Amino acid sequence: MKEYQAIFEQAPVALAEIDTNGQIQQVNARLAEMLGREAAELIGKTLGELTRSDATDGLEERVQEIISGKRQSWTGRYLLHRLNNSPHWVEISATRLTYGRNQIHANASESKESQSGNQLTGAVVSFQKLDATPEEQLDLEDNLRRLVTILDSTPDIVAMNTPEGETLYLNASGKRYFDIHDDQSQLSLEGQNRQCDPDGSQSPREQLQVAPPLAQAYPDWALKKITGQALPTALRDGYWQGETAIRDQQNNETPVSQVLIAHYNESGRLSHISTILRDVTEQKRLEKALAYEATTDHLTGIFNRQRFDTELDQAISRHNRYGNEIGLIMFDIDHFKVLNDTYGHDAGDRVLIELTVRVTENLRDPDVLARWGGEEFVIILPETDATGTQSLAERLRLDVAEHPFTGVGHITISLGATQIFDNDTPNSALKRVDNALYKAKRSGRNMVIYYP
Ligand SMILES: Nc1nc2c(ncn2[C@@H]2O[C@H](COP(=O)(O)OP(=O)(O)OP(=O)(O)O)[C@@H](O)[C@H]2O)c(=O)[nH]1
């Protein structure tokens, strides 16, 4: 019995002993390691639970046939379900197991067993990892070469490193970006930044190293994101994707969309980390251009009505939450139609541009000037009380009236002004300031009407 236990434990193959109900009674350390689990976790499980659910065909039935003596021996190929890793093909063999007179008998036949009075205990099942045949190995190498060719053709940077920060692979784009020449082989990168424990065991996760040359290429904020957010997420979920940036040899920063993948070996330990970096400079430029198009008035370069709506929403929220004083002004050029008719549409355009420049010069940084449409403009004045709003409106009126415009001479504007009040909506505030402007027009133009 003792000898059996010693052989079971020390056998050079992965073994499980199962009882007549098909439940695992014990496993040896090799099997636990192969599955990436603790031995104790596996007790009471069935063989079906160790293999991939879509590939357990007939496994438990065959083993039952061995236990009941219907079959002498049996071997089959199954996909083993390993924790934190891809399934692996194994060859599973089962041998009948009986116990009698203080001795274990493997593969005892039914007749001998009844004569000797042995008691049936189940089966011993061995798991043999299937290694590739020489032909399969050649196929694998071929596939690997093809994959490397593909990786070297992509404009993305692809790198793979160990958890200790040793770079194992950097594709052609990566070498170009970091100015690594062919004579500087990848091996030259290996060994740098090595943090492996002396006994070769895995470094604790908190000691994970970002590998060169990437480690030196990340700007500070990106390195913080990688170590603080990306790596912990990839270790937990196997995968992280987000935006970071890298710097080339000339210190130019390139925004990248980055993927980090954590690879685990068959015993569930972190073995590699790979990363893919895609240059998103052009995408960022387009996003910026689109955002500019969507929020800017083409003629004057100031915010358009859409952007003004967003700004007004936010201003009203600020007022409702913090009680901030916010002023609102709407103004319109007087008799602009006459000006257009007299000097032409282009001259009218130039007046609109000059007017925005003049008004902007009278505003503070946080003030928001937008073209509401045609020759009508709106201004949001954060942190401005009623007196401030009225005096700014008056200053604008005077500034426009007193200084002639290029090519057309003097013009005037009419202004409506108000404050954002409690319970205001964007509509109610705009209606009030529009009514004030309307009144200024009806009352003779070139004036400010304030609606409290
Ligand atoms: N040049 C130019 N004219 C514009 C533009 N947008 C609107 N207009 C003109 O502005 C004029 C506005 O005319 P109205 O609404 O009658 O106003 P007004 O002539 O200024 O009269 P009051 O506002 O009552 O003083 C129209 O002739 C529009 O064609 C623009 O982008 N460029």
PDB file of C-alpha atoms in Angstrom, residues 13 39 164 267 269 342:
ATOM      1  CA  VAL A  13       3.255  10.873 -15.539  1.00  0.00           C
ATOM      2  CA  ALA A  39      -4.547  18.929  -5.807  1.00  0.00           C
ATOM      3  CA  GLU A 164      10.730  40.489 -15.545  1.00  0.00           C
ATOM      4  CA  SER A 267       0.407  25.847 -14.712  1.00  0.00           C
ATOM      5  CA  ARG A 269       1.660  31.341 -14.149  1.00  0.00           C
ATOM      6  CA  THR A 342     -24.641  99.755 -49.898  1.00  0.00           C
TER       7      THR A 342
END
